[in-house]
Amino acid sequence: MARGSRSVGSSSSKWRYCNPSYYLKRPKRLALLFIVFVCVSFVFWDRQTLVREHQVEISELQKEVTDLKNLVDDLNNKQGGTSGKTDLGRKATKSSKDVLDDPIDIERREKVKEAMLHAWGSYEKYAWGQDELQPQSKNGVNSFGGLGATLIDSLDTLYIMGLNEQFQKAREWVANSLDFNKDYEASVFETTIRVVGGLLSAYDLSGDKVFLDKAIEIADRLLPAWNTPTGIPYNIINLSHGRAHNPSWTGGESILADSGTEQLEFIVLSQRTGDLKYQQKVENVIAQLNKTFPDDGLLPIYINPHSGAAGYSPITFGAMGDSFYEYLLKVWIQGNKTSSIKHYRDMWEKSMKGLSSLIRRSTPSSFTYICEKNGGSLTDKMDELACFAPGMIALGSFGYSAADDSQKFLSLAEELAWTCYNFYQSTPTKLAGENYFFHSGQDMSVGTSWNILRPETVESLFYLWRLTGNKTYQEWGWNIFQAFEKNSRIESGYVGLKDVNSGVKDNMMQSFFLAETLKYFYLLFSPSSVISLDEWVFNTEAHPLRIVTRHEEGLVKNLNEKQKPFSRIGGRKEGRSG
């Protein structure tokens, strides 16, 4: 119905009931009372109609004001970038479909916060300071060398949710108990995305320099890993002695995702300290890979750190390949999309052409999925890990210059998200298995049937909700959250499932459940101004890092001064565990 139209009668016809002659044959008192009643009713009806109309007009004016504010912000960014306190009134420029915080979202967000409190409280009670909690046996385990992985992974989640008491207690542990001098063979990748990323995010959010100091300390211990003939890093390093090597099972090769998923964190560290050495190490990796980057932008999962040559190995957007492609896009976003980092975007767009060549659709239901490639053959298999791709593609779709390309990739993202949601819906527990196979006439079937509380599908639902405003993605996310509550929550935390068909539980609460899964659930039901996609970019462990404009010289300025804190709302990976 057009604005200003009426659903019943016309203005002139309805007012005839207000004419006293209409009631001459009725008792006088009754007639007068009836006149008053009818007239007041029509006045009230007209007032309500006008209010509704004005609400629509106000909403449209607010949208126009928001668009103007975003335009001004964009102009300011082009003149040198912004930093400091986030304005909670600012909307994401990717979508003007942001809506007011509604009661259902508030209720769901509070339930997610309560889930975080349950997970954190269990960790605090049974595994404080250790890497991860084993909820069934009620003890901690140091699966990452005793670096407090869950605690550091949770810092920004606690801060964003407004859990101040818990955040401050964790902060004191970081300041007084976190020790990196460990005789431990650490994954450079895992330590970077969880520990370096977690500390930098806590710094960007709170402005507390203790987090930056600790990030510098652990990053310096990781730097010897890049001392190879090509600068492509070894993936394992002893934190105490600084000796680096690759795992034996790779045949001495470096892993693509492990070598191409430190760029965000180390570039940000250079920006915050003014010391270029971190940025130079990780950007050299991309420069080396770009020398022989194929036209389809697809690289095998093994890279020789001595020659830089890609080995004969699978190509996948799942385990050991995934986050390399993610960081090509996100480094470009984190640098505010300037010309100095355009080669990242160019490489990513090539990779999206390659991804398109791996797309197939199942029968009979036409689920869209991403194949894996080995040599000239394709395998109809997709990891749940690859369910980060719908969110990445949606995020990148807004950077295409051609509207047709933008719409094509956004549509692909939506199709893939539907498939990933059905990874969950297709099992008795409504939780997804680790990977799926597609067979002609049979659609999808679970391959490896465990679920370890992974976040990738929820991550993509978050991006698609933010970028399209389509509440369907919130509903899908809520269904998945309820399935976690039903199947994974126990008295002493959250556990994964050994089998999504039987529902048999395991004994591990992965650190990324608090860092990623619960954070993305919380943001899925938060206003778009909370960790705005205009101001923040998420690393692959869901740690938000501030966007800072990159110029040709590489750095905006030394950002080592005390950060202004972020204002809160009221209150990948590989065949690995993360």
PDB file of N, CA and C in Angstrom, residues 348-442:
ATOM      1  N   TRP A 348      43.212 -11.978  -4.302  1.00  0.00           N
ATOM      2  CA  TRP A 348      41.974 -12.575  -3.799  1.00  0.00           C
ATOM      3  C   TRP A 348      40.949 -12.756  -4.929  1.00  0.00           C
ATOM      4  N   GLU A 349      40.816 -11.771  -5.786  1.00  0.00           N
ATOM      5  CA  GLU A 349      39.848 -11.893  -6.886  1.00  0.00           C
ATOM      6  C   GLU A 349      40.238 -13.021  -7.842  1.00  0.00           C
ATOM      7  N   LYS A 350      41.537 -13.215  -8.053  1.00  0.00           N
ATOM      8  CA  LYS A 350      41.965 -14.378  -8.838  1.00  0.00           C
ATOM      9  C   LYS A 350      41.538 -15.679  -8.155  1.00  0.00           C
ATOM     10  N   SER A 351      41.708 -15.719  -6.841  1.00  0.00           N
ATOM     11  CA  SER A 351      41.342 -16.918  -6.087  1.00  0.00           C
ATOM     12  C   SER A 351      39.847 -17.189  -6.147  1.00  0.00           C
ATOM     13  N   MET A 352      39.063 -16.128  -6.216  1.00  0.00           N
ATOM     14  CA  MET A 352      37.617 -16.322  -6.323  1.00  0.00           C
ATOM     15  C   MET A 352      37.219 -16.874  -7.691  1.00  0.00           C
ATOM     16  N   LYS A 353      37.987 -16.522  -8.728  1.00  0.00           N
ATOM     17  CA  LYS A 353      37.766 -17.165 -10.033  1.00  0.00           C
ATOM     18  C   LYS A 353      38.055 -18.651  -9.926  1.00  0.00           C
ATOM     19  N   GLY A 354      39.148 -18.980  -9.230  1.00  0.00           N
ATOM     20  CA  GLY A 354      39.473 -20.381  -9.026  1.00  0.00           C
ATOM     21  C   GLY A 354      38.433 -21.100  -8.196  1.00  0.00           C
ATOM     22  N   LEU A 355      37.954 -20.440  -7.137  1.00  0.00           N
ATOM     23  CA  LEU A 355      36.901 -21.048  -6.318  1.00  0.00           C
ATOM     24  C   LEU A 355      35.667 -21.339  -7.162  1.00  0.00           C
ATOM     25  N   SER A 356      35.324 -20.440  -8.061  1.00  0.00           N
ATOM     26  CA  SER A 356      34.133 -20.633  -8.911  1.00  0.00           C
ATOM     27  C   SER A 356      34.258 -21.895  -9.748  1.00  0.00           C
ATOM     28  N   SER A 357      35.490 -22.233 -10.123  1.00  0.00           N
ATOM     29  CA  SER A 357      35.684 -23.441 -10.930  1.00  0.00           C
ATOM     30  C   SER A 357      35.515 -24.713 -10.107  1.00  0.00           C
ATOM     31  N   LEU A 358      35.520 -24.595  -8.778  1.00  0.00           N
ATOM     32  CA  LEU A 358      35.347 -25.752  -7.890  1.00  0.00           C
ATOM     33  C   LEU A 358      33.904 -25.923  -7.425  1.00  0.00           C
ATOM     34  N   ILE A 359      33.023 -25.025  -7.858  1.00  0.00           N
ATOM     35  CA  ILE A 359      31.630 -25.072  -7.404  1.00  0.00           C
ATOM     36  C   ILE A 359      30.847 -26.149  -8.155  1.00  0.00           C
ATOM     37  N   ARG A 360      30.136 -26.962  -7.408  1.00  0.00           N
ATOM     38  CA  ARG A 360      29.227 -27.953  -7.976  1.00  0.00           C
ATOM     39  C   ARG A 360      27.915 -27.894  -7.198  1.00  0.00           C
ATOM     40  N   ARG A 361      26.888 -28.515  -7.744  1.00  0.00           N
ATOM     41  CA  ARG A 361      25.575 -28.544  -7.086  1.00  0.00           C
ATOM     42  C   ARG A 361      25.075 -29.978  -7.026  1.00  0.00           C
ATOM     43  N   SER A 362      24.537 -30.337  -5.877  1.00  0.00           N
ATOM     44  CA  SER A 362      24.138 -31.722  -5.638  1.00  0.00           C
ATOM     45  C   SER A 362      22.799 -32.031  -6.290  1.00  0.00           C
ATOM     46  N   THR A 363      22.505 -33.299  -6.383  1.00  0.00           N
ATOM     47  CA  THR A 363      21.171 -33.753  -6.793  1.00  0.00           C
ATOM     48  C   THR A 363      20.641 -34.656  -5.691  1.00  0.00           C
ATOM     49  N   PRO A 364      19.340 -34.581  -5.421  1.00  0.00           N
ATOM     50  CA  PRO A 364      18.322 -33.832  -6.172  1.00  0.00           C
ATOM     51  C   PRO A 364      18.069 -32.407  -5.650  1.00  0.00           C
ATOM     52  N   SER A 365      18.694 -32.011  -4.523  1.00  0.00           N
ATOM     53  CA  SER A 365      18.290 -30.774  -3.851  1.00  0.00           C
ATOM     54  C   SER A 365      19.072 -29.539  -4.283  1.00  0.00           C
ATOM     55  N   SER A 366      20.061 -29.706  -5.153  1.00  0.00           N
ATOM     56  CA  SER A 366      20.848 -28.597  -5.674  1.00  0.00           C
ATOM     57  C   SER A 366      21.531 -27.782  -4.576  1.00  0.00           C
ATOM     58  N   PHE A 367      22.146 -28.481  -3.613  1.00  0.00           N
ATOM     59  CA  PHE A 367      22.984 -27.803  -2.631  1.00  0.00           C
ATOM     60  C   PHE A 367      24.294 -27.399  -3.300  1.00  0.00           C
ATOM     61  N   THR A 368      24.685 -26.138  -3.143  1.00  0.00           N
ATOM     62  CA  THR A 368      25.935 -25.636  -3.705  1.00  0.00           C
ATOM     63  C   THR A 368      27.084 -25.968  -2.759  1.00  0.00           C
ATOM     64  N   TYR A 369      28.169 -26.523  -3.303  1.00  0.00           N
ATOM     65  CA  TYR A 369      29.309 -26.863  -2.450  1.00  0.00           C
ATOM     66  C   TYR A 369      30.611 -26.607  -3.188  1.00  0.00           C
ATOM     67  N   ILE A 370      31.732 -26.586  -2.425  1.00  0.00           N
ATOM     68  CA  ILE A 370      33.066 -26.344  -2.971  1.00  0.00           C
ATOM     69  C   ILE A 370      33.829 -27.666  -2.978  1.00  0.00           C
ATOM     70  N   CYS A 371      34.218 -28.111  -4.165  1.00  0.00           N
ATOM     71  CA  CYS A 371      34.994 -29.344  -4.275  1.00  0.00           C
ATOM     72  C   CYS A 371      36.433 -29.130  -3.811  1.00  0.00           C
ATOM     73  N   GLU A 372      37.133 -30.232  -3.592  1.00  0.00           N
ATOM     74  CA  GLU A 372      38.582 -30.208  -3.416  1.00  0.00           C
ATOM     75  C   GLU A 372      39.222 -30.705  -4.713  1.00  0.00           C
ATOM     76  N   LYS A 373      40.431 -30.240  -4.975  1.00  0.00           N
ATOM     77  CA  LYS A 373      41.099 -30.552  -6.239  1.00  0.00           C
ATOM     78  C   LYS A 373      42.451 -31.187  -5.978  1.00  0.00           C
ATOM     79  N   ASN A 374      42.755 -32.231  -6.717  1.00  0.00           N
ATOM     80  CA  ASN A 374      44.066 -32.871  -6.621  1.00  0.00           C
ATOM     81  C   ASN A 374      44.516 -33.197  -8.039  1.00  0.00           C
ATOM     82  N   GLY A 375      45.497 -32.424  -8.505  1.00  0.00           N
ATOM     83  CA  GLY A 375      45.893 -32.565  -9.897  1.00  0.00           C
ATOM     84  C   GLY A 375      44.761 -32.108 -10.798  1.00  0.00           C
ATOM     85  N   GLY A 376      44.348 -32.980 -11.710  1.00  0.00           N
ATOM     86  CA  GLY A 376      43.265 -32.625 -12.617  1.00  0.00           C
ATOM     87  C   GLY A 376      41.910 -33.145 -12.193  1.00  0.00           C
ATOM     88  N   SER A 377      41.834 -33.780 -11.019  1.00  0.00           N
ATOM     89  CA  SER A 377      40.564 -34.388 -10.598  1.00  0.00           C
ATOM     90  C   SER A 377      39.958 -33.648  -9.416  1.00  0.00           C
ATOM     91  N   LEU A 378      38.634 -33.692  -9.350  1.00  0.00           N
ATOM     92  CA  LEU A 378      37.900 -33.063  -8.262  1.00  0.00           C
ATOM     93  C   LEU A 378      37.298 -34.124  -7.350  1.00  0.00           C
ATOM     94  N   THR A 379      37.271 -33.815  -6.068  1.00  0.00           N
ATOM     95  CA  THR A 379      36.629 -34.687  -5.089  1.00  0.00           C
ATOM     96  C   THR A 379      35.412 -33.968  -4.535  1.00  0.00           C
ATOM     97  N   ASP A 380      34.273 -34.646  -4.535  1.00  0.00           N
ATOM     98  CA  ASP A 380      33.011 -34.043  -4.075  1.00  0.00           C
ATOM     99  C   ASP A 380      32.937 -34.097  -2.551  1.00  0.00           C
ATOM    100  N   LYS A 381      33.824 -33.366  -1.924  1.00  0.00           N
ATOM    101  CA  LYS A 381      33.941 -33.332  -0.460  1.00  0.00           C
ATOM    102  C   LYS A 381      34.097 -31.884  -0.028  1.00  0.00           C
ATOM    103  N   MET A 382      33.444 -31.516   1.070  1.00  0.00           N
ATOM    104  CA  MET A 382      33.572 -30.162   1.611  1.00  0.00           C
ATOM    105  C   MET A 382      33.677 -30.244   3.126  1.00  0.00           C
ATOM    106  N   ASP A 383      34.729 -29.623   3.682  1.00  0.00           N
ATOM    107  CA  ASP A 383      34.895 -29.545   5.138  1.00  0.00           C
ATOM    108  C   ASP A 383      33.929 -28.522   5.726  1.00  0.00           C
ATOM    109  N   GLU A 384      33.533 -28.746   6.983  1.00  0.00           N
ATOM    110  CA  GLU A 384      32.806 -27.694   7.688  1.00  0.00           C
ATOM    111  C   GLU A 384      33.701 -26.479   7.849  1.00  0.00           C
ATOM    112  N   LEU A 385      35.005 -26.688   7.929  1.00  0.00           N
ATOM    113  CA  LEU A 385      35.946 -25.573   7.974  1.00  0.00           C
ATOM    114  C   LEU A 385      35.761 -24.623   6.796  1.00  0.00           C
ATOM    115  N   ALA A 386      35.399 -25.170   5.626  1.00  0.00           N
ATOM    116  CA  ALA A 386      35.205 -24.345   4.438  1.00  0.00           C
ATOM    117  C   ALA A 386      33.944 -23.501   4.528  1.00  0.00           C
ATOM    118  N   CYS A 387      33.168 -23.672   5.571  1.00  0.00           N
ATOM    119  CA  CYS A 387      31.962 -22.861   5.749  1.00  0.00           C
ATOM    120  C   CYS A 387      32.267 -21.441   6.207  1.00  0.00           C
ATOM    121  N   PHE A 388      33.567 -21.123   6.379  1.00  0.00           N
ATOM    122  CA  PHE A 388      33.938 -19.719   6.536  1.00  0.00           C
ATOM    123  C   PHE A 388      33.761 -18.984   5.211  1.00  0.00           C
ATOM    124  N   ALA A 389      33.810 -19.721   4.099  1.00  0.00           N
ATOM    125  CA  ALA A 389      33.844 -19.111   2.766  1.00  0.00           C
ATOM    126  C   ALA A 389      32.610 -18.269   2.434  1.00  0.00           C
ATOM    127  N   PRO A 390      31.387 -18.688   2.790  1.00  0.00           N
ATOM    128  CA  PRO A 390      30.253 -17.803   2.501  1.00  0.00           C
ATOM    129  C   PRO A 390      30.399 -16.414   3.100  1.00  0.00           C
ATOM    130  N   GLY A 391      30.873 -16.326   4.335  1.00  0.00           N
ATOM    131  CA  GLY A 391      31.078 -15.026   4.961  1.00  0.00           C
ATOM    132  C   GLY A 391      32.171 -14.241   4.273  1.00  0.00           C
ATOM    133  N   MET A 392      33.281 -14.908   3.952  1.00  0.00           N
ATOM    134  CA  MET A 392      34.375 -14.232   3.259  1.00  0.00           C
ATOM    135  C   MET A 392      33.924 -13.715   1.895  1.00  0.00           C
ATOM    136  N   ILE A 393      33.220 -14.550   1.139  1.00  0.00           N
ATOM    137  CA  ILE A 393      32.775 -14.148  -0.202  1.00  0.00           C
ATOM    138  C   ILE A 393      31.802 -12.977  -0.112  1.00  0.00           C
ATOM    139  N   ALA A 394      30.886 -13.035   0.860  1.00  0.00           N
ATOM    140  CA  ALA A 394      29.928 -11.934   1.032  1.00  0.00           C
ATOM    141  C   ALA A 394      30.660 -10.646   1.375  1.00  0.00           C
ATOM    142  N   LEU A 395      31.630 -10.729   2.273  1.00  0.00           N
ATOM    143  CA  LEU A 395      32.398  -9.551   2.668  1.00  0.00           C
ATOM    144  C   LEU A 395      33.151  -8.970   1.472  1.00  0.00           C
ATOM    145  N   GLY A 396      33.734  -9.837   0.665  1.00  0.00           N
ATOM    146  CA  GLY A 396      34.496  -9.379  -0.487  1.00  0.00           C
ATOM    147  C   GLY A 396      33.649  -8.956  -1.660  1.00  0.00           C
ATOM    148  N   SER A 397      32.399  -9.396  -1.709  1.00  0.00           N
ATOM    149  CA  SER A 397      31.542  -9.095  -2.867  1.00  0.00           C
ATOM    150  C   SER A 397      31.297  -7.604  -3.022  1.00  0.00           C
ATOM    151  N   PHE A 398      31.376  -6.852  -1.932  1.00  0.00           N
ATOM    152  CA  PHE A 398      31.108  -5.415  -1.987  1.00  0.00           C
ATOM    153  C   PHE A 398      32.305  -4.617  -2.518  1.00  0.00           C
ATOM    154  N   GLY A 399      33.425  -5.288  -2.779  1.00  0.00           N
ATOM    155  CA  GLY A 399      34.587  -4.585  -3.287  1.00  0.00           C
ATOM    156  C   GLY A 399      34.754  -4.655  -4.790  1.00  0.00           C
ATOM    157  N   TYR A 400      33.864  -5.392  -5.459  1.00  0.00           N
ATOM    158  CA  TYR A 400      33.964  -5.487  -6.919  1.00  0.00           C
ATOM    159  C   TYR A 400      33.493  -4.187  -7.566  1.00  0.00           C
ATOM    160  N   SER A 401      34.191  -3.790  -8.621  1.00  0.00           N
ATOM    161  CA  SER A 401      33.804  -2.555  -9.318  1.00  0.00           C
ATOM    162  C   SER A 401      32.570  -2.759 -10.174  1.00  0.00           C
ATOM    163  N   ALA A 402      32.380  -3.975 -10.678  1.00  0.00           N
ATOM    164  CA  ALA A 402      31.216  -4.272 -11.521  1.00  0.00           C
ATOM    165  C   ALA A 402      30.073  -4.796 -10.668  1.00  0.00           C
ATOM    166  N   ALA A 403      28.892  -4.211 -10.842  1.00  0.00           N
ATOM    167  CA  ALA A 403      27.724  -4.616 -10.052  1.00  0.00           C
ATOM    168  C   ALA A 403      27.362  -6.072 -10.305  1.00  0.00           C
ATOM    169  N   ASP A 404      27.549  -6.536 -11.524  1.00  0.00           N
ATOM    170  CA  ASP A 404      27.216  -7.930 -11.849  1.00  0.00           C
ATOM    171  C   ASP A 404      28.084  -8.895 -11.050  1.00  0.00           C
ATOM    172  N   ASP A 405      29.385  -8.597 -10.939  1.00  0.00           N
ATOM    173  CA  ASP A 405      30.279  -9.450 -10.163  1.00  0.00           C
ATOM    174  C   ASP A 405      29.900  -9.426  -8.689  1.00  0.00           C
ATOM    175  N   SER A 406      29.585  -8.244  -8.201  1.00  0.00           N
ATOM    176  CA  SER A 406      29.201  -8.105  -6.803  1.00  0.00           C
ATOM    177  C   SER A 406      27.983  -8.979  -6.493  1.00  0.00           C
ATOM    178  N   GLN A 407      26.961  -8.896  -7.332  1.00  0.00           N
ATOM    179  CA  GLN A 407      25.740  -9.660  -7.099  1.00  0.00           C
ATOM    180  C   GLN A 407      25.980 -11.150  -7.281  1.00  0.00           C
ATOM    181  N   LYS A 408      26.809 -11.514  -8.265  1.00  0.00           N
ATOM    182  CA  LYS A 408      27.086 -12.932  -8.519  1.00  0.00           C
ATOM    183  C   LYS A 408      27.725 -13.582  -7.298  1.00  0.00           C
ATOM    184  N   PHE A 409      28.699 -12.909  -6.711  1.00  0.00           N
ATOM    185  CA  PHE A 409      29.393 -13.511  -5.578  1.00  0.00           C
ATOM    186  C   PHE A 409      28.565 -13.446  -4.300  1.00  0.00           C
ATOM    187  N   LEU A 410      27.755 -12.410  -4.139  1.00  0.00           N
ATOM    188  CA  LEU A 410      26.858 -12.386  -2.983  1.00  0.00           C
ATOM    189  C   LEU A 410      25.855 -13.525  -3.071  1.00  0.00           C
ATOM    190  N   SER A 411      25.328 -13.774  -4.257  1.00  0.00           N
ATOM    191  CA  SER A 411      24.387 -14.887  -4.447  1.00  0.00           C
ATOM    192  C   SER A 411      25.064 -16.221  -4.165  1.00  0.00           C
ATOM    193  N   LEU A 412      26.324 -16.365  -4.613  1.00  0.00           N
ATOM    194  CA  LEU A 412      27.067 -17.594  -4.328  1.00  0.00           C
ATOM    195  C   LEU A 412      27.247 -17.775  -2.826  1.00  0.00           C
ATOM    196  N   ALA A 413      27.560 -16.693  -2.121  1.00  0.00           N
ATOM    197  CA  ALA A 413      27.720 -16.761  -0.666  1.00  0.00           C
ATOM    198  C   ALA A 413      26.436 -17.248  -0.003  1.00  0.00           C
ATOM    199  N   GLU A 414      25.305 -16.743  -0.457  1.00  0.00           N
ATOM    200  CA  GLU A 414      24.022 -17.133   0.128  1.00  0.00           C
ATOM    201  C   GLU A 414      23.713 -18.601  -0.151  1.00  0.00           C
ATOM    202  N   GLU A 415      24.050 -19.065  -1.339  1.00  0.00           N
ATOM    203  CA  GLU A 415      23.821 -20.475  -1.670  1.00  0.00           C
ATOM    204  C   GLU A 415      24.691 -21.384  -0.806  1.00  0.00           C
ATOM    205  N   LEU A 416      25.953 -21.025  -0.650  1.00  0.00           N
ATOM    206  CA  LEU A 416      26.855 -21.836   0.171  1.00  0.00           C
ATOM    207  C   LEU A 416      26.435 -21.834   1.644  1.00  0.00           C
ATOM    208  N   ALA A 417      25.939 -20.701   2.115  1.00  0.00           N
ATOM    209  CA  ALA A 417      25.474 -20.631   3.507  1.00  0.00           C
ATOM    210  C   ALA A 417      24.301 -21.576   3.738  1.00  0.00           C
ATOM    211  N   TRP A 418      23.433 -21.693   2.764  1.00  0.00           N
ATOM    212  CA  TRP A 418      22.293 -22.624   2.865  1.00  0.00           C
ATOM    213  C   TRP A 418      22.801 -24.061   2.985  1.00  0.00           C
ATOM    214  N   THR A 419      23.825 -24.392   2.216  1.00  0.00           N
ATOM    215  CA  THR A 419      24.421 -25.730   2.307  1.00  0.00           C
ATOM    216  C   THR A 419      25.007 -25.956   3.696  1.00  0.00           C
ATOM    217  N   CYS A 420      25.767 -24.991   4.180  1.00  0.00           N
ATOM    218  CA  CYS A 420      26.407 -25.142   5.494  1.00  0.00           C
ATOM    219  C   CYS A 420      25.374 -25.257   6.608  1.00  0.00           C
ATOM    220  N   TYR A 421      24.300 -24.503   6.511  1.00  0.00           N
ATOM    221  CA  TYR A 421      23.231 -24.628   7.504  1.00  0.00           C
ATOM    222  C   TYR A 421      22.649 -26.037   7.471  1.00  0.00           C
ATOM    223  N   ASN A 422      22.540 -26.604   6.283  1.00  0.00           N
ATOM    224  CA  ASN A 422      22.002 -27.960   6.162  1.00  0.00           C
ATOM    225  C   ASN A 422      22.989 -29.033   6.603  1.00  0.00           C
ATOM    226  N   PHE A 423      24.287 -28.690   6.691  1.00  0.00           N
ATOM    227  CA  PHE A 423      25.206 -29.609   7.356  1.00  0.00           C
ATOM    228  C   PHE A 423      24.703 -29.885   8.772  1.00  0.00           C
ATOM    229  N   TYR A 424      24.164 -28.856   9.409  1.00  0.00           N
ATOM    230  CA  TYR A 424      23.611 -28.994  10.758  1.00  0.00           C
ATOM    231  C   TYR A 424      22.248 -29.672  10.747  1.00  0.00           C
ATOM    232  N   GLN A 425      21.384 -29.210   9.872  1.00  0.00           N
ATOM    233  CA  GLN A 425      20.010 -29.695   9.882  1.00  0.00           C
ATOM    234  C   GLN A 425      19.868 -31.149   9.441  1.00  0.00           C
ATOM    235  N   SER A 426      20.884 -31.686   8.773  1.00  0.00           N
ATOM    236  CA  SER A 426      20.773 -33.038   8.208  1.00  0.00           C
ATOM    237  C   SER A 426      21.109 -34.139   9.197  1.00  0.00           C
ATOM    238  N   THR A 427      21.521 -33.791  10.429  1.00  0.00           N
ATOM    239  CA  THR A 427      21.892 -34.819  11.398  1.00  0.00           C
ATOM    240  C   THR A 427      20.864 -34.896  12.527  1.00  0.00           C
ATOM    241  N   PRO A 428      20.789 -36.027  13.220  1.00  0.00           N
ATOM    242  CA  PRO A 428      19.822 -36.162  14.327  1.00  0.00           C
ATOM    243  C   PRO A 428      20.027 -35.136  15.445  1.00  0.00           C
ATOM    244  N   THR A 429      21.268 -34.751  15.698  1.00  0.00           N
ATOM    245  CA  THR A 429      21.542 -33.792  16.774  1.00  0.00           C
ATOM    246  C   THR A 429      21.403 -32.338  16.311  1.00  0.00           C
ATOM    247  N   LYS A 430      21.265 -32.134  14.990  1.00  0.00           N
ATOM    248  CA  LYS A 430      21.235 -30.782  14.392  1.00  0.00           C
ATOM    249  C   LYS A 430      22.569 -30.056  14.576  1.00  0.00           C
ATOM    250  N   LEU A 431      23.650 -30.832  14.790  1.00  0.00           N
ATOM    251  CA  LEU A 431      25.000 -30.289  14.792  1.00  0.00           C
ATOM    252  C   LEU A 431      25.766 -30.913  13.628  1.00  0.00           C
ATOM    253  N   ALA A 432      26.666 -30.126  13.026  1.00  0.00           N
ATOM    254  CA  ALA A 432      27.348 -30.561  11.810  1.00  0.00           C
ATOM    255  C   ALA A 432      28.506 -31.495  12.116  1.00  0.00           C
ATOM    256  N   GLY A 433      28.766 -32.404  11.183  1.00  0.00           N
ATOM    257  CA  GLY A 433      29.971 -33.208  11.232  1.00  0.00           C
ATOM    258  C   GLY A 433      31.163 -32.408  10.737  1.00  0.00           C
ATOM    259  N   GLU A 434      32.339 -33.039  10.749  1.00  0.00           N
ATOM    260  CA  GLU A 434      33.582 -32.364  10.366  1.00  0.00           C
ATOM    261  C   GLU A 434      33.683 -32.164   8.859  1.00  0.00           C
ATOM    262  N   ASN A 435      33.160 -33.092   8.081  1.00  0.00           N
ATOM    263  CA  ASN A 435      33.157 -32.939   6.634  1.00  0.00           C
ATOM    264  C   ASN A 435      32.008 -33.731   6.026  1.00  0.00           C
ATOM    265  N   TYR A 436      31.726 -33.416   4.751  1.00  0.00           N
ATOM    266  CA  TYR A 436      30.587 -34.010   4.055  1.00  0.00           C
ATOM    267  C   TYR A 436      30.998 -34.428   2.650  1.00  0.00           C
ATOM    268  N   PHE A 437      30.387 -35.534   2.197  1.00  0.00           N
ATOM    269  CA  PHE A 437      30.567 -35.997   0.827  1.00  0.00           C
ATOM    270  C   PHE A 437      29.245 -35.851   0.081  1.00  0.00           C
ATOM    271  N   PHE A 438      29.363 -35.614  -1.206  1.00  0.00           N
ATOM    272  CA  PHE A 438      28.182 -35.442  -2.046  1.00  0.00           C
ATOM    273  C   PHE A 438      28.161 -36.538  -3.107  1.00  0.00           C
ATOM    274  N   HIS A 439      27.047 -37.240  -3.176  1.00  0.00           N
ATOM    275  CA  HIS A 439      26.891 -38.324  -4.142  1.00  0.00           C
ATOM    276  C   HIS A 439      25.665 -38.058  -5.006  1.00  0.00           C
ATOM    277  N   SER A 440      25.775 -38.368  -6.277  1.00  0.00           N
ATOM    278  CA  SER A 440      24.688 -38.118  -7.219  1.00  0.00           C
ATOM    279  C   SER A 440      23.396 -38.782  -6.752  1.00  0.00           C
ATOM    280  N   GLY A 441      22.353 -37.976  -6.678  1.00  0.00           N
ATOM    281  CA  GLY A 441      21.041 -38.481  -6.282  1.00  0.00           C
ATOM    282  C   GLY A 441      20.844 -38.621  -4.791  1.00  0.00           C
ATOM    283  N   GLN A 442      21.899 -38.359  -4.010  1.00  0.00           N
ATOM    284  CA  GLN A 442      21.796 -38.540  -2.555  1.00  0.00           C
ATOM    285  C   GLN A 442      22.130 -37.285  -1.755  1.00  0.00           C
TER     286      GLN A 442
END
